[in-house]
Structure formats: C-alpha cells, structure tokens
C-alpha cells in the first residue's frame, strides 16, 4: 500500500488526474490510506492533495477530497495560499482548462466544513490573502478567468482589497488587458451597495451551474430529499409522495400544478388512496375492518384458502386480502421480473400500488436490496432531469442543473445539445444524445460529420 500511496500522490503532484483515478479504481482502499490535508513537506511549499488538485484543475479528485475525504480548502501552504487561490491561477489557455477551473471554484465555494460556534458551517475563505496580498479574486482577474470572477463575486468575494502593490482585482485585470473583466469588476465596485447586484449574479450562478455527477448513494439521497420535501409540502405520507412523483416524471412543479387542479384525481391516477384531508367523505371501509372481530374468517383472494392467522398489518388501501404465502410469491415474482418500481395490488384489475414498507416486510433481505436497486434504476430512468452515464459498467448518473430544469428552450442562450458533461468518473459525453462529447457543435451536425468521416 505504501508504494501505491506514493505513486498516487506523485500523479496528483504532477497533475495526472487520469492516472491517479485509474490507480484508485485498481486499489479501492487507496483513499482510506491518504489524508488530503497532510502537507507534502517544505520542498513542496507544504502543499496538500487539496492544493494540488486545485492547482492542476483536477475537478474529479478535488470533489472526492472535499466531499468524501473531509478535505479542508482553507489550509494554507508556505506561500499562504489556500486551495481557492490555486484554482484561480491558470497556466494553460484552453476551453477545457477554463471549464475545469470554473468547476473547481464552484466546488470550493459550495464546500461546507465543520460546525462553527455560531451554528453555521465553515466555508472557504474568500478574503484570504497570500504572501503578495492577493485574494483568489486578484488571481482570477489577473489570469483572465471571467467565469471564476463571476462565481467569486456572486458569493461575496471582496472587491476593494488591495495587494502589497496597492492593486485591486480590477486594477490587475486592466493591467493584464482583460478589459471585459475590468469593466465587469468596475461596475460591481460602483454599485457595490446595491443589493440587486448580488441577486443578479446569483442568477448567473444558477443558470450555469455545473452538471452534477451522482453515485448510487447520491441518487438515493436526492430521491429521499425530494420525497421528504414533497411530503411536507402537500402534507401526505412518503409512499403517496413517491407514487405521485413517479407518474409526474419526478417533477415537483408538474405534480403541484395537477394537485392544485384536482388532488383526488391525482392520487387515483397514481394508484394511491387520497388523504382524508382532501376527501369529503371518510371511507367507511376503515372502520369496518377496525371493528372486525379476531374470530372472523378471512379468505385469500388468490388461493381461496382460509386465513386462520390473518395479520391485520398486511393490508393496502384497496382492502383486498391475501395470505402471507401468496403475498410473498407475488412480490418475489415481480421483483425477479424487474417490475419492482411499479408493483400493483395482485387483485384483478386493481390499480392500487403496494406500499414500499409492506414489500420490505414480506420479502427476504436479499430480495429487498434487489428491490431497492430496481427502485433507484427506475428513479433515474423516469426522471427527465437525470441520466445514466452511457459508459458500460460506470454506474454513475448526471443531474441537470436546477436552473435548467425550469427554463423554456427559447430562453436558453445555448441549446442543450451543446452541453458536454461528465459523470465524475472521467467519462465525458453529450447530455442530449449520450454520445461522445462534442460541444459546442450540435448533435445533428456532429453525427453528420461522423458519418462523413466513416464514408
């Protein structure tokens, strides 16, 4: 492990992200053996793995260090630079280099560390100055990183701090002939007291948010959060929220629009019982079952055998009754057939969904895990805002940025076909056609060009 760890650190120091990621795949325990906050030593200016990932624009590794390994971007190296300083320094001029820098800066700006005494969590220090007195904004302005400048300003980076030579970020942009950046910074300095300025910048951030690479646990968290938010908003059970979202392409906005028109119809279409709060008449069936005596005879509607040990917890809103044996056989068959995300009551012509907690209660733990895997798969494939990485065996997904989800195509300055995205596993592809990344060329033109090459 010592040799692997040394090679891994060497790759990162030299900026070879691909080699480092390949090694981490071949040696899964590698991440557990390295600390992203440990200094490389005096000969390397006391840079850490987080410093080097930011310095070389290695956005995949930087995200891993920050999100999965408790990396701290506020640690200073020998030049008094934090990771944000290094992410805003550019040596290579290319579109991909600009894109990587912007992604790294965004990861750093959204990083949240340990809890502070005031109840908030630590954020990256925007006002930190290196030995020359430069902030991250000084570096971004001086090196022509317009997108990084916009990100920093939107998150409150100070405009008026002077470095040791008495230059503000605006001064450095002008000195380096980045006149567009200088004009942008000057306008923000003039209207610095106008609160609308910050809001406008925040809109820019939302519209150009980086596409998010999602692991299986991220997908589960995203789904769970959506369910909780929808359940709280509509005052309905989580199972009902899931059923409603599933038939509405996991769009809370689309669901809300239909819910406001006719909530009962919404529930009926989704195969769930409408909550009592929206019904004018309470169902008499609930009281009839609750008043039944224990010695009443129950008949399974599948095998027609008498149920002598009827479990009253095994029931769904449609009130159809089945024995445990028939329930288990039916659920196992549906899960094995891959139809786990939409299991209906086994009664003929019944369109009521079987609750998730009932499924997990009746099947084995192994089958329950399989069910949950199918459930996540269905969550992605029925969600217009999330797509699987097309690379075989990757298992990651990519989510459309929040702002893009609510904008009409005519409002977009750049069509979706021009978006080259990555899943966080160094796989780059086109969001629209899932083919090889070809931005800024449109999908149609790209495929025509490919055909011409072959012919």
Coordinates of C-alpha atoms in Angstrom, one line a residue:
X1 CA 0.0 0.0 0.0
X2 CA 2.9 2.3 0.7
X3 CA 4.1 2.1 -2.9
X4 CA 0.6 2.7 -4.3
X5 CA 0.1 5.6 -2.0
X6 CA 3.4 7.2 -3.1
X7 CA 2.5 6.7 -6.7
X8 CA -0.9 8.1 -6.2
X9 CA 0.5 11.3 -4.6
X10 CA 3.1 11.6 -7.3
X11 CA 0.4 11.5 -10.0
X12 CA -1.5 14.2 -8.3
X13 CA 1.5 16.4 -7.7
X14 CA 2.3 16.2 -11.5
X15 CA -1.3 16.9 -12.5
X16 CA -2.0 13.4 -14.0
X17 CA -5.6 13.1 -12.9
X18 CA -6.4 10.2 -15.2
X19 CA -3.5 8.0 -13.9
X20 CA -4.5 8.9 -10.3
X21 CA -8.1 7.9 -10.8
X22 CA -7.2 4.7 -12.6
X23 CA -5.0 3.7 -9.7
X24 CA -7.8 4.5 -7.2
X25 CA -10.1 2.1 -9.2
X26 CA -7.5 -0.7 -9.1
X27 CA -6.7 -0.1 -5.4
X28 CA -10.1 0.7 -3.8
X29 CA -8.6 1.0 -0.3
X30 CA -6.2 3.7 -1.5
X31 CA -8.5 6.6 -0.5
X32 CA -8.5 5.3 3.1
X33 CA -4.8 5.4 3.3
X34 CA -4.2 9.0 2.3
X35 CA -5.1 12.2 4.1
X36 CA -5.9 15.1 1.7
X37 CA -4.9 17.7 4.4
X38 CA -1.4 16.4 5.1
X39 CA 1.5 18.6 3.8
X40 CA 3.9 17.3 1.1
X41 CA 6.7 19.0 3.1
X42 CA 8.9 22.0 2.9
X43 CA 10.4 21.1 -0.5
X44 CA 6.8 21.3 -2.0
X45 CA 5.8 24.5 -0.3
X46 CA 3.7 22.5 2.2
X47 CA 1.0 21.9 -0.5
X48 CA -1.6 19.2 0.3
X49 CA -3.5 16.9 -2.0
X50 CA -6.3 19.5 -2.0
X51 CA -3.9 22.2 -3.0
X52 CA -2.5 20.2 -5.9
X53 CA -6.0 19.1 -7.1
X54 CA -7.0 22.8 -7.2
X55 CA -3.7 23.9 -8.8
X56 CA -4.0 21.5 -11.7
X57 CA -7.7 21.9 -12.1
X58 CA -8.4 18.2 -11.3
X59 CA -12.1 18.6 -10.6
X60 CA -12.9 15.0 -10.2
X61 CA -10.3 14.4 -7.5
X62 CA -11.0 17.8 -5.9
X63 CA -14.6 16.8 -5.5
X64 CA -13.6 13.5 -3.9
X65 CA -11.2 15.1 -1.5
X66 CA -13.8 17.7 -0.4
X67 CA -17.0 15.6 -0.3
X68 CA -15.7 12.1 0.6
X69 CA -12.4 12.6 2.5
X70 CA -13.0 15.7 4.6
X71 CA -10.5 17.8 2.7
X72 CA -10.2 21.4 4.0
X73 CA -9.6 24.0 1.3
X74 CA -8.7 26.7 3.9
X75 CA -5.4 25.1 4.8
X76 CA -2.5 27.4 3.8
X77 CA 0.7 26.4 2.1
X78 CA 4.1 28.0 2.5
X79 CA 3.0 30.9 0.2
X80 CA 0.0 31.5 2.4
X81 CA -2.3 30.2 -0.4
X82 CA -5.5 28.3 0.1
X83 CA -7.0 26.0 -2.5
X84 CA -9.1 28.8 -3.9
X85 CA -6.0 30.8 -4.7
X86 CA -4.5 27.9 -6.7
X87 CA -7.8 27.1 -8.5
X88 CA -7.8 30.7 -9.9
X89 CA -4.3 30.5 -11.3
X90 CA -4.1 29.5 -14.9
X91 CA -1.0 28.4 -16.9
X92 CA -2.7 26.6 -19.8
X93 CA -5.0 28.5 -22.1
X94 CA -7.7 26.2 -23.5
X95 CA -11.5 25.8 -23.3
X96 CA -11.2 22.7 -21.2
X97 CA -8.8 24.4 -18.8
X98 CA -11.2 27.3 -18.3
X99 CA -14.0 24.8 -17.7
X100 CA -12.1 22.8 -15.2
X101 CA -11.1 26.0 -13.2
X102 CA -14.7 27.1 -13.1
X103 CA -15.8 23.7 -11.9
X104 CA -13.1 23.6 -9.2
X105 CA -14.0 27.1 -8.0
X106 CA -17.7 26.1 -7.8
X107 CA -16.9 23.0 -5.7
X108 CA -14.8 25.1 -3.4
X109 CA -17.5 27.8 -3.0
X110 CA -20.1 25.2 -2.1
X111 CA -17.9 23.4 0.3
X112 CA -19.1 23.2 3.9
X113 CA -16.8 22.1 6.7
X114 CA -17.0 21.6 10.4
X115 CA -19.7 23.4 12.5
X116 CA -18.7 26.7 14.0
X117 CA -19.6 28.4 17.3
X118 CA -22.3 30.5 15.6
X119 CA -24.1 27.4 14.4
X120 CA -23.0 27.8 10.8
X121 CA -20.5 25.6 9.0
X122 CA -17.1 26.6 7.8
X123 CA -16.9 28.0 4.3
X124 CA -13.9 28.7 2.0
X125 CA -12.2 32.0 3.0
X126 CA -12.8 34.4 0.1
X127 CA -10.8 37.2 1.8
X128 CA -7.7 35.1 2.4
X129 CA -4.5 36.8 1.1
X130 CA -1.3 35.1 0.0
X131 CA 2.2 36.4 0.7
X132 CA 1.8 39.0 -2.1
X133 CA -1.5 40.2 -0.6
X134 CA -3.6 38.7 -3.4
X135 CA -7.0 37.2 -2.9
X136 CA -8.5 34.5 -5.1
X137 CA -10.3 37.3 -7.0
X138 CA -7.0 39.0 -7.7
X139 CA -5.7 35.8 -9.3
X140 CA -8.8 35.1 -11.3
X141 CA -8.9 38.7 -12.6
X142 CA -5.2 38.7 -13.5
X143 CA -5.3 35.4 -15.4
X144 CA -8.5 36.2 -17.3
X145 CA -10.8 33.7 -15.7
X146 CA -14.1 35.5 -16.3
X147 CA -16.3 32.7 -15.2
X148 CA -14.4 32.3 -12.0
X149 CA -14.6 36.1 -11.4
X150 CA -18.4 35.9 -11.7
X151 CA -18.6 33.0 -9.3
X152 CA -16.4 34.7 -6.7
X153 CA -18.3 38.0 -6.9
X154 CA -21.7 36.2 -6.6
X155 CA -20.6 34.5 -3.4
X156 CA -19.4 37.8 -1.8
X157 CA -15.7 38.0 -2.7
X158 CA -14.3 41.4 -1.5
X159 CA -13.8 43.8 -4.4
X160 CA -11.7 46.5 -2.7
X161 CA -8.9 44.6 -1.0
X162 CA -5.5 45.8 -2.3
X163 CA -2.5 43.5 -2.6
X164 CA 1.0 44.5 -1.4
X165 CA 1.5 46.6 -4.6
X166 CA -1.8 48.5 -3.8
X167 CA -3.6 46.9 -6.7
X168 CA -7.3 45.8 -6.5
X169 CA -8.6 42.9 -8.6
X170 CA -10.0 45.4 -11.1
X171 CA -6.5 47.0 -11.4
X172 CA -4.9 43.7 -12.1
X173 CA -7.5 42.9 -14.8
X174 CA -6.8 46.2 -16.5
X175 CA -3.0 45.7 -16.2
X176 CA -3.3 42.3 -17.9
X177 CA -5.5 43.7 -20.7
X178 CA -8.6 41.7 -19.6
X179 CA -10.8 44.7 -20.3
X180 CA -14.1 42.8 -20.2
X181 CA -13.3 41.6 -16.7
X182 CA -12.1 45.0 -15.6
X183 CA -15.3 46.6 -16.8
X184 CA -17.3 44.0 -15.0
X185 CA -15.5 44.5 -11.7
X186 CA -15.6 48.3 -12.0
X187 CA -19.4 48.2 -12.5
X188 CA -19.7 46.0 -9.4
X189 CA -17.5 48.3 -7.4
X190 CA -19.6 51.3 -8.4
X191 CA -22.8 49.6 -7.4
X192 CA -21.4 47.6 -4.5
X193 CA -24.1 48.9 -2.1
X194 CA -26.9 47.8 -4.4
X195 CA -28.4 44.5 -3.1
X196 CA -29.8 43.8 -6.5
X197 CA -26.4 43.4 -7.9
X198 CA -25.7 40.3 -5.8
X199 CA -29.0 38.8 -6.7
X200 CA -28.3 39.2 -10.4
X201 CA -25.0 37.5 -10.0
X202 CA -26.6 34.6 -8.1
X203 CA -29.0 34.2 -11.0
X204 CA -25.9 33.8 -13.3
X205 CA -24.6 31.0 -11.0
X206 CA -27.9 29.1 -11.0
X207 CA -28.2 29.3 -14.8
X208 CA -24.7 28.0 -15.4
X209 CA -24.4 25.5 -12.6
X210 CA -22.1 22.6 -13.2
X211 CA -23.9 19.3 -14.1
X212 CA -23.7 17.1 -11.0
X213 CA -22.1 13.6 -11.2
X214 CA -24.1 11.2 -8.9
X215 CA -23.1 8.0 -7.2
X216 CA -25.6 5.4 -6.1
X217 CA -25.7 6.9 -2.6
X218 CA -26.1 10.4 -4.0
X219 CA -29.1 9.2 -6.1
X220 CA -30.7 7.7 -3.0
X221 CA -30.2 10.9 -1.1
X222 CA -31.5 13.0 -3.9
X223 CA -34.6 10.8 -4.1
X224 CA -35.2 10.8 -0.3
X225 CA -34.8 14.6 -0.1
X226 CA -37.3 15.1 -2.9
X227 CA -39.8 12.7 -1.2
X228 CA -39.4 14.5 2.2
X229 CA -39.8 17.9 0.6
X230 CA -42.9 16.9 -1.4
X231 CA -44.4 15.1 1.6
X232 CA -44.0 18.1 3.8
X233 CA -45.3 20.5 1.1
X234 CA -48.5 18.5 0.4
X235 CA -49.0 17.0 3.9
X236 CA -49.1 13.5 2.6
X237 CA -47.3 10.2 3.5
X238 CA -43.9 9.5 1.9
X239 CA -45.3 6.5 0.0
X240 CA -48.0 8.7 -1.5
X241 CA -45.5 11.4 -2.4
X242 CA -43.3 8.8 -4.2
X243 CA -46.2 7.4 -6.2
X244 CA -47.3 10.9 -7.2
X245 CA -43.8 12.0 -8.2
X246 CA -43.2 8.8 -10.2
X247 CA -46.2 9.4 -12.5
X248 CA -45.1 13.0 -12.9
X249 CA -41.6 12.4 -14.1
X250 CA -40.3 13.2 -10.6
X251 CA -41.1 16.8 -11.2
X252 CA -42.5 18.5 -8.1
X253 CA -43.6 21.5 -10.2
X254 CA -45.6 19.3 -12.6
X255 CA -47.2 17.5 -9.7
X256 CA -48.1 20.7 -7.8
X257 CA -49.8 22.0 -11.0
X258 CA -52.0 18.9 -11.2
X259 CA -52.5 18.7 -7.5
X260 CA -54.0 22.2 -7.4
X261 CA -56.5 21.3 -10.1
X262 CA -57.7 18.0 -8.7
X263 CA -55.8 16.3 -5.8
X264 CA -58.2 13.3 -5.6
X265 CA -57.8 12.6 -9.3
X266 CA -54.0 12.9 -9.0
X267 CA -54.0 10.2 -6.3
X268 CA -56.3 7.9 -8.3
X269 CA -54.1 8.2 -11.4
X270 CA -51.0 7.4 -9.3
X271 CA -52.7 4.3 -7.7
X272 CA -52.8 5.6 -4.2
X273 CA -55.5 6.5 -1.8
X274 CA -56.2 10.2 -1.5
X275 CA -55.5 11.5 2.1
X276 CA -58.6 12.1 4.2
X277 CA -57.9 15.8 4.3
X278 CA -59.0 16.2 0.6
X279 CA -61.9 13.8 0.7
X280 CA -65.4 15.0 1.5
X281 CA -66.5 11.6 2.9
X282 CA -64.4 9.4 5.1
X283 CA -64.2 5.8 3.9
X284 CA -66.5 3.5 5.9
X285 CA -64.2 0.6 5.0
X286 CA -61.6 1.6 7.5
X287 CA -64.0 1.5 10.4
X288 CA -65.5 -1.8 9.2
X289 CA -62.1 -3.5 9.3
X290 CA -61.1 -2.0 12.6
X291 CA -64.3 -3.3 14.2
X292 CA -64.0 -6.8 12.8
X293 CA -63.5 -9.5 15.5
X294 CA -60.5 -11.7 15.6
X295 CA -62.6 -14.8 15.1
X296 CA -64.0 -13.7 11.7
X297 CA -62.9 -15.9 8.8
X298 CA -60.8 -14.4 6.1
X299 CA -60.3 -15.9 2.6
X300 CA -57.3 -15.3 0.4
X301 CA -58.4 -13.9 -2.9
X302 CA -55.6 -15.8 -4.8
X303 CA -55.6 -19.3 -3.4
X304 CA -59.0 -19.1 -1.8
X305 CA -57.7 -20.8 1.4
X306 CA -59.0 -19.7 4.8
X307 CA -56.6 -17.4 6.6
X308 CA -56.5 -18.6 10.2
X309 CA -53.7 -16.3 11.3
X310 CA -54.7 -13.1 9.5
X311 CA -52.2 -10.3 10.0
X312 CA -54.1 -7.0 10.1
X313 CA -50.9 -5.1 9.3
X314 CA -50.7 -6.8 5.8
X315 CA -53.3 -4.6 4.1
X316 CA -53.4 -1.8 1.5
X317 CA -55.9 0.9 0.8
X318 CA -58.0 -1.1 -1.6
X319 CA -58.7 -3.6 1.3
X320 CA -58.0 -6.8 -0.8
X321 CA -57.0 -9.7 1.4
X322 CA -54.3 -12.3 0.6
X323 CA -52.4 -14.8 2.7
X324 CA -48.7 -14.3 3.5
X325 CA -47.7 -17.2 1.2
X326 CA -49.4 -15.6 -1.8
X327 CA -48.1 -12.2 -0.9
X328 CA -44.5 -13.4 -0.8
X329 CA -44.8 -15.4 -4.0
X330 CA -46.3 -12.5 -5.9
X331 CA -43.8 -9.9 -4.6
X332 CA -40.8 -12.2 -5.3
X333 CA -42.0 -12.8 -8.8
X334 CA -42.5 -9.1 -9.6
X335 CA -39.0 -8.2 -8.2
X336 CA -37.3 -11.1 -10.1
X337 CA -39.0 -9.9 -13.3
X338 CA -37.6 -6.4 -12.8
X339 CA -41.0 -4.8 -12.4
X340 CA -40.2 -3.7 -8.9
X341 CA -40.8 0.0 -9.3
X342 CA -44.5 -0.3 -10.0
X343 CA -46.0 -3.2 -8.1
X344 CA -49.8 -3.1 -8.1
X345 CA -52.2 -5.0 -5.8
X346 CA -52.4 -8.6 -7.1
X347 CA -56.2 -8.4 -7.3
X348 CA -57.7 -8.5 -10.8
X349 CA -58.0 -5.0 -12.4
X350 CA -56.8 -3.3 -9.2
X351 CA -54.6 -0.2 -9.8
X352 CA -53.5 0.4 -6.2
X353 CA -49.8 0.4 -5.6
X354 CA -48.3 -1.9 -2.9
X355 CA -46.6 0.2 -0.2
X356 CA -42.8 0.0 0.0
X357 CA -42.8 -0.8 3.7
X358 CA -45.1 -3.8 3.1
X359 CA -42.8 -5.1 0.3
X360 CA -39.7 -4.8 2.6
X361 CA -41.7 -6.5 5.4
X362 CA -42.7 -9.6 3.4
X363 CA -39.6 -10.4 1.2
X364 CA -36.2 -11.6 2.3
X365 CA -33.4 -9.0 3.0
X366 CA -31.6 -10.1 -0.2
X367 CA -34.8 -9.6 -2.3
X368 CA -35.4 -6.2 -0.5
X369 CA -31.9 -5.0 -1.6
X370 CA -32.7 -6.1 -5.1
X371 CA -36.0 -4.2 -5.0
X372 CA -34.2 -1.0 -3.9
X373 CA -31.7 -1.3 -6.7
X374 CA -34.5 -1.5 -9.2
X375 CA -36.2 1.3 -7.4
X376 CA -33.2 3.6 -7.9
X377 CA -32.9 2.5 -11.5
X378 CA -36.5 3.4 -12.2
X379 CA -36.0 6.8 -10.4
X380 CA -33.3 7.7 -12.9
X381 CA -34.9 6.3 -16.0
X382 CA -38.3 8.0 -15.3
X383 CA -36.6 11.3 -14.4
X384 CA -36.1 13.7 -17.2
X385 CA -33.5 15.7 -15.2
X386 CA -31.2 12.7 -14.5
X387 CA -29.4 10.4 -17.0
X388 CA -27.1 7.4 -16.6
X389 CA -23.6 7.7 -17.8
X390 CA -23.5 5.8 -21.1
X391 CA -20.2 4.1 -20.4
X392 CA -20.7 0.4 -19.6
X393 CA -20.2 -0.5 -16.0
X394 CA -19.8 3.0 -14.8
X395 CA -23.0 3.1 -12.6
X396 CA -23.0 6.9 -12.2
X397 CA -25.6 9.4 -13.3
X398 CA -25.6 13.1 -14.1
X399 CA -28.2 15.6 -13.0
X400 CA -29.4 18.6 -15.0
X401 CA -28.7 21.8 -13.1
X402 CA -31.7 23.2 -11.1
X403 CA -32.0 26.3 -13.2
X404 CA -32.0 24.4 -16.5
X405 CA -35.0 22.3 -15.2
X406 CA -37.3 25.3 -15.2
X407 CA -36.2 27.2 -18.3
X408 CA -38.1 27.1 -21.6
X409 CA -35.9 26.1 -24.6
X410 CA -36.5 29.5 -26.1
X411 CA -34.9 31.1 -23.0
X412 CA -31.7 29.2 -23.3
X413 CA -28.8 31.1 -24.9
X414 CA -27.0 27.8 -25.5
X415 CA -29.1 24.7 -26.6
X416 CA -28.9 21.6 -24.6
X417 CA -27.2 19.8 -27.5
X418 CA -24.0 21.8 -26.8
X419 CA -23.6 20.6 -23.2
X420 CA -20.7 18.3 -22.7
X421 CA -21.0 16.7 -19.2
X422 CA -19.1 14.3 -17.1
X423 CA -20.3 11.8 -14.5
X424 CA -17.5 12.5 -12.0
X425 CA -15.7 9.3 -13.2
X426 CA -13.8 11.0 -16.0
X427 CA -16.4 9.9 -18.6
X428 CA -17.3 12.9 -20.9
X429 CA -20.5 12.7 -23.0
X430 CA -23.2 14.8 -24.6
X431 CA -26.2 15.3 -22.3
X432 CA -28.7 15.3 -25.2
X433 CA -27.6 12.4 -27.4
X434 CA -25.4 10.5 -24.8
X435 CA -22.7 10.1 -27.5
X436 CA -19.1 11.3 -27.3
X437 CA -18.8 14.9 -26.0
X438 CA -18.9 17.3 -29.0
X439 CA -19.6 20.8 -27.5
X440 CA -20.1 23.3 -28.9
X441 CA -21.1 21.5 -32.0
X442 CA -24.8 20.5 -32.1
X443 CA -25.8 16.8 -32.1
X444 CA -27.1 16.7 -35.6
X445 CA -24.1 18.4 -37.1
X446 CA -21.8 16.1 -35.1
X447 CA -23.4 12.9 -36.2
X448 CA -23.4 14.1 -39.8
X449 CA -19.7 14.8 -39.6
X450 CA -19.1 11.4 -38.1
X451 CA -21.0 9.7 -40.9
X452 CA -19.0 11.7 -43.5
X453 CA -15.7 10.6 -41.8
X454 CA -16.7 6.9 -42.0
X455 CA -17.8 7.2 -45.6

